[in-house]
Amino acid sequence: MTAGKRIQILGRSGGVSPFPRLAEDVRKGLTKEPKELPPKYFYDARGSKLFEEICELPEYYPTRTERSILTRIADPIVEECQPRTLIEFGPGNANKTRLLLDAIAKRGLLRRYVPIDLSEDFLREILTIFGSAYPNLSIHGLIGDFQQPVEIPPDEGRRLVVFLGGTIGNLTPGEADVFLRSVARMLGPGDRFLLGTDLVKDVRQLERAYNDSAGVTAAFNLNILSVINQNLGADFDLDRFEHLAFYNHEESRIEMHLVARHAHLVRIKDIDLIVSLEKGESVRTEISCKYTRSMVEAMLKRAGLRLCRWETDEKGLFGLSFSTLEGGHAPFSNIPPELARAKPALEQGQASAKDLLRGFQQSPWPVF
Ligand code: AVJ
């Protein structure tokens, strides 16, 4: 990082494919039984536009509900946390982020904003817009996938880490645990984590939100095939697939699928793969987990986080949780996950600190 640069993008940048792992992820997902694709590949320029349209749909309640909760609680949570740095996973167009930035700026605390997003284009947009809206703010965009370890440049003062929109629901419970542990490691004493989660509710309302009458969600779902066509030279015919979204009770999640209308073959030229689809066979493109307060609380707890504030709308559609490190301190903050995992062994005297470090000579992280 070059010191003194107020606005910059860190990480892979310039000219490289926007989806560096697309080829291997597509091969893995489409050679699986049943077939699946990771939802992060919805979001090319068109997919992101379609998602913005979804957020405005009458049936899609999460965005406006979360915004209304955030409007109400932005001041009190900033008051409680007194952050100087705001770190945000998956900001998208960062529409809701302003509510927080304004609340922080109003108190004269605002120093740094660190958006972490897969899309360099999105980050550039945020940098341009927020760079002029907040002239004293340092913005360090990080290109990255929230399922990969991210290195946050060191800073001073309190941190507020946020993950909004209910996007954690795209992760399986096991993946969510891993992600939340990585969040816990970013936190120091007094730092806070704000998480948006969509809540369990009437099934008809849930299913309507993913089967809108204007067909925008269907177009969004099908767009993942266009992304593969454009980036991997595939010949998916979108007309041969049907959008399917339903609530899976056992797993407490909405699932989106693309179902083949006929038996057919698809060639994905750039990865030398021919995929066969039977009539009625489906490719699962997204899971969107729905939670209760106690599920969120338990999930935070497993990551070493303690729920200190739970906020919802009057209908209980969407939840925002505010949490902090259990015990208020993280002796292992900001160190590699592998080392952090060894913490219990260290504390119980089953491993020596020196041995532990010796095992990490090849680690990409500096160890000292
Ligand atoms: C952005 C992952 C929160 O799961 O509701 C919207 C994506 N998919 N409609 C969600 C989505 C279909 C959305 N998240």
CSV table of N, CA, C and O in Angstrom, one decimal, residues 101-186:
chain,number,residue,atom,x,y,z
A,101,LEU,N,-22.2,5.8,7.2
A,101,LEU,CA,-21.2,6.8,7.1
A,101,LEU,C,-21.6,8.2,7.6
A,101,LEU,O,-20.8,8.9,8.2
A,102,ASP,N,-22.9,8.5,7.3
A,102,ASP,CA,-23.4,9.8,7.7
A,102,ASP,C,-23.4,9.9,9.3
A,102,ASP,O,-23.0,10.9,9.9
A,103,ALA,N,-23.8,8.8,9.9
A,103,ALA,CA,-23.9,8.8,11.3
A,103,ALA,C,-22.5,8.9,12.0
A,103,ALA,O,-22.3,9.6,13.0
A,104,ILE,N,-21.5,8.3,11.3
A,104,ILE,CA,-20.2,8.3,11.8
A,104,ILE,C,-19.6,9.7,11.6
A,104,ILE,O,-18.9,10.3,12.5
A,105,ALA,N,-19.8,10.2,10.4
A,105,ALA,CA,-19.3,11.6,10.0
A,105,ALA,C,-19.8,12.7,10.9
A,105,ALA,O,-19.1,13.6,11.4
A,106,LYS,N,-21.1,12.6,11.3
A,106,LYS,CA,-21.8,13.6,12.1
A,106,LYS,C,-21.1,13.7,13.4
A,106,LYS,O,-21.1,14.8,14.0
A,107,ARG,N,-20.5,12.7,13.9
A,107,ARG,CA,-19.8,12.7,15.2
A,107,ARG,C,-18.3,13.1,15.0
A,107,ARG,O,-17.5,13.1,16.0
A,108,GLY,N,-17.9,13.4,13.8
A,108,GLY,CA,-16.5,13.8,13.6
A,108,GLY,C,-15.5,12.6,13.7
A,108,GLY,O,-14.4,12.8,13.9
A,109,LEU,N,-16.0,11.4,13.6
A,109,LEU,CA,-15.2,10.2,13.8
A,109,LEU,C,-14.6,9.6,12.5
A,109,LEU,O,-13.6,8.9,12.5
A,110,LEU,N,-15.3,9.9,11.4
A,110,LEU,CA,-15.1,9.2,10.2
A,110,LEU,C,-13.6,9.4,9.6
A,110,LEU,O,-13.2,10.5,9.4
A,111,ARG,N,-12.9,8.3,9.5
A,111,ARG,CA,-11.6,8.3,8.9
A,111,ARG,C,-11.5,7.4,7.7
A,111,ARG,O,-10.9,7.8,6.7
A,112,ARG,N,-11.9,6.2,7.8
A,112,ARG,CA,-11.6,5.2,6.7
A,112,ARG,C,-12.8,4.3,6.4
A,112,ARG,O,-13.5,3.8,7.3
A,113,TYR,N,-13.0,4.0,5.1
A,113,TYR,CA,-14.0,3.1,4.7
A,113,TYR,C,-13.3,2.0,3.9
A,113,TYR,O,-12.6,2.3,2.9
A,114,VAL,N,-13.5,0.7,4.2
A,114,VAL,CA,-12.9,-0.4,3.5
A,114,VAL,C,-14.0,-1.3,2.9
A,114,VAL,O,-14.5,-2.2,3.6
A,115,PRO,N,-14.4,-1.0,1.7
A,115,PRO,CA,-15.4,-2.0,1.1
A,115,PRO,C,-14.6,-3.2,0.5
A,115,PRO,O,-13.6,-3.0,-0.2
A,116,ILE,N,-15.2,-4.4,0.7
A,116,ILE,CA,-14.6,-5.6,0.1
A,116,ILE,C,-15.6,-6.2,-0.9
A,116,ILE,O,-16.7,-6.6,-0.5
A,117,ASP,N,-15.3,-6.2,-2.1
A,117,ASP,CA,-16.2,-6.7,-3.1
A,117,ASP,C,-15.5,-7.5,-4.2
A,117,ASP,O,-14.3,-7.2,-4.5
A,118,LEU,N,-16.2,-8.4,-4.8
A,118,LEU,CA,-15.6,-9.2,-5.9
A,118,LEU,C,-15.4,-8.3,-7.2
A,118,LEU,O,-14.6,-8.6,-8.0
A,119,SER,N,-16.3,-7.3,-7.3
A,119,SER,CA,-16.4,-6.6,-8.5
A,119,SER,C,-15.5,-5.3,-8.5
A,119,SER,O,-15.8,-4.4,-7.7
A,120,GLU,N,-14.5,-5.2,-9.3
A,120,GLU,CA,-13.6,-4.0,-9.3
A,120,GLU,C,-14.4,-2.8,-9.8
A,120,GLU,O,-14.3,-1.7,-9.4
A,121,ASP,N,-15.4,-3.1,-10.7
A,121,ASP,CA,-16.2,-2.0,-11.3
A,121,ASP,C,-17.0,-1.4,-10.2
A,121,ASP,O,-17.1,-0.1,-10.1
A,122,PHE,N,-17.6,-2.2,-9.4
A,122,PHE,CA,-18.4,-1.7,-8.3
A,122,PHE,C,-17.6,-0.8,-7.3
A,122,PHE,O,-18.0,0.2,-6.9
A,123,LEU,N,-16.4,-1.4,-7.0
A,123,LEU,CA,-15.5,-0.7,-6.1
A,123,LEU,C,-15.1,0.7,-6.7
A,123,LEU,O,-15.1,1.7,-6.0
A,124,ARG,N,-14.8,0.7,-8.0
A,124,ARG,CA,-14.5,2.0,-8.6
A,124,ARG,C,-15.6,3.0,-8.5
A,124,ARG,O,-15.4,4.2,-8.2
A,125,GLU,N,-16.8,2.5,-8.7
A,125,GLU,CA,-18.0,3.4,-8.6
A,125,GLU,C,-18.1,4.0,-7.2
A,125,GLU,O,-18.3,5.2,-7.0
A,126,ILE,N,-17.9,3.1,-6.2
A,126,ILE,CA,-18.0,3.5,-4.8
A,126,ILE,C,-16.9,4.6,-4.5
A,126,ILE,O,-17.2,5.6,-3.9
A,127,LEU,N,-15.7,4.3,-5.0
A,127,LEU,CA,-14.6,5.2,-4.7
A,127,LEU,C,-14.9,6.6,-5.3
A,127,LEU,O,-14.6,7.6,-4.7
A,128,THR,N,-15.5,6.6,-6.5
A,128,THR,CA,-15.7,7.9,-7.2
A,128,THR,C,-16.8,8.6,-6.4
A,128,THR,O,-16.7,9.8,-6.1
A,129,ILE,N,-17.9,8.0,-6.1
A,129,ILE,CA,-19.1,8.6,-5.5
A,129,ILE,C,-18.7,9.1,-4.1
A,129,ILE,O,-18.9,10.2,-3.7
A,130,PHE,N,-18.2,8.1,-3.3
A,130,PHE,CA,-18.0,8.4,-1.9
A,130,PHE,C,-16.7,9.3,-1.7
A,130,PHE,O,-16.7,10.1,-0.7
A,131,GLY,N,-15.8,9.2,-2.7
A,131,GLY,CA,-14.6,10.1,-2.6
A,131,GLY,C,-15.0,11.5,-2.6
A,131,GLY,O,-14.4,12.3,-1.9
A,132,SER,N,-16.0,11.9,-3.4
A,132,SER,CA,-16.4,13.3,-3.4
A,132,SER,C,-17.4,13.6,-2.4
A,132,SER,O,-17.4,14.8,-1.9
A,133,ALA,N,-18.3,12.7,-2.0
A,133,ALA,CA,-19.3,12.9,-1.0
A,133,ALA,C,-18.6,13.1,0.4
A,133,ALA,O,-19.2,13.9,1.2
A,134,TYR,N,-17.5,12.4,0.6
A,134,TYR,CA,-16.9,12.5,2.0
A,134,TYR,C,-15.4,12.9,1.7
A,134,TYR,O,-14.5,12.0,1.7
A,135,PRO,N,-15.1,14.2,1.6
A,135,PRO,CA,-13.8,14.6,1.2
A,135,PRO,C,-12.7,14.3,2.2
A,135,PRO,O,-11.5,14.3,1.8
A,136,ASN,N,-13.0,14.0,3.4
A,136,ASN,CA,-11.9,13.6,4.4
A,136,ASN,C,-11.7,12.2,4.6
A,136,ASN,O,-11.0,11.7,5.5
A,137,LEU,N,-12.5,11.4,3.9
A,137,LEU,CA,-12.5,9.9,4.1
A,137,LEU,C,-11.5,9.2,3.3
A,137,LEU,O,-11.4,9.5,2.1
A,138,SER,N,-10.7,8.3,3.9
A,138,SER,CA,-9.8,7.5,3.1
A,138,SER,C,-10.6,6.2,2.7
A,138,SER,O,-11.3,5.7,3.6
A,139,ILE,N,-10.6,5.9,1.5
A,139,ILE,CA,-11.3,4.7,1.0
A,139,ILE,C,-10.3,3.7,0.4
A,139,ILE,O,-9.6,4.0,-0.5
A,140,HIS,N,-10.3,2.5,1.0
A,140,HIS,CA,-9.4,1.5,0.6
A,140,HIS,C,-10.3,0.3,0.1
A,140,HIS,O,-10.7,-0.5,0.9
A,141,GLY,N,-10.6,0.3,-1.2
A,141,GLY,CA,-11.4,-0.8,-1.7
A,141,GLY,C,-10.5,-2.1,-1.8
A,141,GLY,O,-9.4,-2.0,-2.2
A,142,LEU,N,-11.0,-3.2,-1.3
A,142,LEU,CA,-10.3,-4.5,-1.5
A,142,LEU,C,-11.1,-5.4,-2.4
A,142,LEU,O,-12.3,-5.6,-2.2
A,143,ILE,N,-10.4,-5.8,-3.5
A,143,ILE,CA,-11.0,-6.8,-4.4
A,143,ILE,C,-10.9,-8.1,-3.8
A,143,ILE,O,-9.8,-8.6,-3.5
A,144,GLY,N,-12.0,-8.7,-3.5
A,144,GLY,CA,-11.9,-10.0,-2.9
A,144,GLY,C,-13.3,-10.7,-2.6
A,144,GLY,O,-14.3,-10.1,-2.7
A,145,ASP,N,-13.1,-12.0,-2.3
A,145,ASP,CA,-14.2,-12.8,-2.1
A,145,ASP,C,-14.3,-13.0,-0.6
A,145,ASP,O,-13.3,-13.3,0.0
A,146,PHE,N,-15.5,-12.8,0.0
A,146,PHE,CA,-15.5,-12.9,1.5
A,146,PHE,C,-15.3,-14.3,2.0
A,146,PHE,O,-15.2,-14.4,3.2
A,147,GLN,N,-15.2,-15.3,1.1
A,147,GLN,CA,-14.9,-16.6,1.6
A,147,GLN,C,-13.4,-16.9,1.6
A,147,GLN,O,-13.0,-17.9,2.1
A,148,GLN,N,-12.6,-16.0,1.0
A,148,GLN,CA,-11.2,-16.1,1.1
A,148,GLN,C,-10.7,-15.2,2.2
A,148,GLN,O,-11.3,-14.2,2.5
A,149,PRO,N,-9.5,-15.5,2.8
A,149,PRO,CA,-9.0,-14.6,3.8
A,149,PRO,C,-8.6,-13.2,3.2
A,149,PRO,O,-8.1,-13.1,2.1
A,150,VAL,N,-9.0,-12.2,3.8
A,150,VAL,CA,-8.7,-10.8,3.4
A,150,VAL,C,-7.8,-10.2,4.4
A,150,VAL,O,-8.0,-10.4,5.6
A,151,GLU,N,-6.8,-9.4,3.9
A,151,GLU,CA,-5.9,-8.8,4.9
A,151,GLU,C,-6.3,-7.3,4.9
A,151,GLU,O,-6.2,-6.6,3.9
A,152,ILE,N,-6.8,-6.9,6.1
A,152,ILE,CA,-7.2,-5.5,6.3
A,152,ILE,C,-5.9,-4.7,6.7
A,152,ILE,O,-5.3,-5.0,7.6
A,153,PRO,N,-5.7,-3.6,5.9
A,153,PRO,CA,-4.5,-2.8,6.3
A,153,PRO,C,-4.7,-2.3,7.8
A,153,PRO,O,-5.8,-2.0,8.2
A,154,PRO,N,-3.6,-2.2,8.5
A,154,PRO,CA,-3.7,-1.9,10.0
A,154,PRO,C,-4.3,-0.5,10.1
A,154,PRO,O,-4.1,0.4,9.3
A,155,ASP,N,-4.9,-0.2,11.2
A,155,ASP,CA,-5.5,1.1,11.5
A,155,ASP,C,-5.5,1.4,13.0
A,155,ASP,O,-5.2,0.5,13.8
A,156,GLU,N,-5.9,2.6,13.3
A,156,GLU,CA,-6.1,2.9,14.7
A,156,GLU,C,-7.5,3.3,15.0
A,156,GLU,O,-8.2,3.7,14.1
A,157,GLY,N,-7.9,3.1,16.2
A,157,GLY,CA,-9.3,3.4,16.6
A,157,GLY,C,-10.2,2.3,16.4
A,157,GLY,O,-9.8,1.2,15.8
A,158,ARG,N,-11.5,2.5,16.8
A,158,ARG,CA,-12.5,1.4,16.7
A,158,ARG,C,-12.9,1.0,15.3
A,158,ARG,O,-12.9,1.9,14.4
A,159,ARG,N,-13.2,-0.2,15.1
A,159,ARG,CA,-13.7,-0.7,13.8
A,159,ARG,C,-15.2,-1.1,13.9
A,159,ARG,O,-15.5,-1.8,14.9
A,160,LEU,N,-15.9,-0.8,12.9
A,160,LEU,CA,-17.2,-1.4,12.7
A,160,LEU,C,-17.2,-2.2,11.4
A,160,LEU,O,-16.9,-1.7,10.4
A,161,VAL,N,-17.4,-3.5,11.6
A,161,VAL,CA,-17.5,-4.4,10.4
A,161,VAL,C,-18.9,-4.7,10.1
A,161,VAL,O,-19.7,-5.0,11.0
A,162,VAL,N,-19.3,-4.5,8.8
A,162,VAL,CA,-20.7,-4.8,8.5
A,162,VAL,C,-20.9,-5.7,7.3
A,162,VAL,O,-20.1,-5.7,6.4
A,163,PHE,N,-21.9,-6.5,7.4
A,163,PHE,CA,-22.3,-7.4,6.3
A,163,PHE,C,-23.8,-7.4,6.2
A,163,PHE,O,-24.5,-8.0,7.0
A,164,LEU,N,-24.3,-6.6,5.2
A,164,LEU,CA,-25.7,-6.4,5.1
A,164,LEU,C,-26.5,-7.2,4.1
A,164,LEU,O,-25.8,-7.9,3.3
A,165,GLY,N,-27.7,-7.0,4.0
A,165,GLY,CA,-28.5,-7.5,2.9
A,165,GLY,C,-29.0,-9.0,3.1
A,165,GLY,O,-29.8,-9.5,2.3
A,166,GLY,N,-28.5,-9.6,4.1
A,166,GLY,CA,-28.8,-11.0,4.2
A,166,GLY,C,-28.0,-11.9,3.4
A,166,GLY,O,-28.3,-13.1,3.2
A,167,THR,N,-26.9,-11.4,2.8
A,167,THR,CA,-26.0,-12.2,1.9
A,167,THR,C,-25.4,-13.4,2.6
A,167,THR,O,-25.0,-14.3,2.0
A,168,ILE,N,-25.2,-13.3,3.9
A,168,ILE,CA,-24.7,-14.5,4.6
A,168,ILE,C,-25.5,-15.7,4.4
A,168,ILE,O,-25.0,-16.8,4.4
A,169,GLY,N,-26.8,-15.5,4.0
A,169,GLY,CA,-27.7,-16.6,3.7
A,169,GLY,C,-27.2,-17.4,2.5
A,169,GLY,O,-27.7,-18.5,2.3
A,170,ASN,N,-26.4,-16.9,1.7
A,170,ASN,CA,-25.8,-17.6,0.5
A,170,ASN,C,-24.9,-18.7,0.9
A,170,ASN,O,-24.5,-19.6,0.1
A,171,LEU,N,-24.4,-18.6,2.2
A,171,LEU,CA,-23.4,-19.6,2.7
A,171,LEU,C,-24.1,-20.7,3.4
A,171,LEU,O,-25.1,-20.5,4.1
A,172,THR,N,-23.6,-21.9,3.3
A,172,THR,CA,-24.1,-23.1,4.1
A,172,THR,C,-23.7,-22.8,5.5
A,172,THR,O,-22.8,-22.0,5.8
A,173,PRO,N,-24.4,-23.4,6.5
A,173,PRO,CA,-24.0,-23.2,7.9
A,173,PRO,C,-22.5,-23.4,8.2
A,173,PRO,O,-21.9,-22.5,8.9
A,174,GLY,N,-21.9,-24.4,7.6
A,174,GLY,CA,-20.5,-24.6,7.8
A,174,GLY,C,-19.6,-23.4,7.3
A,174,GLY,O,-18.7,-22.9,7.9
A,175,GLU,N,-20.0,-23.0,6.1
A,175,GLU,CA,-19.3,-21.8,5.5
A,175,GLU,C,-19.5,-20.6,6.3
A,175,GLU,O,-18.6,-19.7,6.4
A,176,ALA,N,-20.7,-20.4,6.8
A,176,ALA,CA,-21.0,-19.2,7.6
A,176,ALA,C,-20.2,-19.2,8.8
A,176,ALA,O,-19.6,-18.1,9.2
A,177,ASP,N,-20.0,-20.3,9.5
A,177,ASP,CA,-19.1,-20.4,10.7
A,177,ASP,C,-17.7,-20.0,10.3
A,177,ASP,O,-17.1,-19.2,11.1
A,178,VAL,N,-17.2,-20.5,9.2
A,178,VAL,CA,-15.8,-20.1,8.8
A,178,VAL,C,-15.7,-18.6,8.6
A,178,VAL,O,-14.8,-17.9,9.1
A,179,PHE,N,-16.7,-18.1,7.9
A,179,PHE,CA,-16.7,-16.6,7.6
A,179,PHE,C,-16.8,-15.8,8.9
A,179,PHE,O,-16.0,-14.9,9.1
A,180,LEU,N,-17.7,-16.2,9.8
A,180,LEU,CA,-17.8,-15.4,11.0
A,180,LEU,C,-16.6,-15.5,11.9
A,180,LEU,O,-16.2,-14.5,12.6
A,181,ARG,N,-15.9,-16.6,11.9
A,181,ARG,CA,-14.6,-16.7,12.6
A,181,ARG,C,-13.6,-15.7,12.1
A,181,ARG,O,-12.9,-15.1,12.8
A,182,SER,N,-13.6,-15.6,10.7
A,182,SER,CA,-12.7,-14.6,10.1
A,182,SER,C,-13.1,-13.2,10.5
A,182,SER,O,-12.2,-12.3,10.6
A,183,VAL,N,-14.4,-12.9,10.6
A,183,VAL,CA,-14.8,-11.6,11.1
A,183,VAL,C,-14.3,-11.4,12.5
A,183,VAL,O,-13.7,-10.3,12.9
A,184,ALA,N,-14.5,-12.4,13.4
A,184,ALA,CA,-14.1,-12.2,14.8
A,184,ALA,C,-12.6,-11.9,14.9
A,184,ALA,O,-12.2,-11.1,15.7
A,185,ARG,N,-11.8,-12.5,14.0
A,185,ARG,CA,-10.4,-12.2,14.0
A,185,ARG,C,-10.0,-10.8,13.6
A,185,ARG,O,-8.9,-10.3,13.9
A,186,MET,N,-10.9,-10.1,12.9
A,186,MET,CA,-10.7,-8.7,12.6
A,186,MET,C,-11.0,-7.8,13.7
A,186,MET,O,-10.7,-6.6,13.6
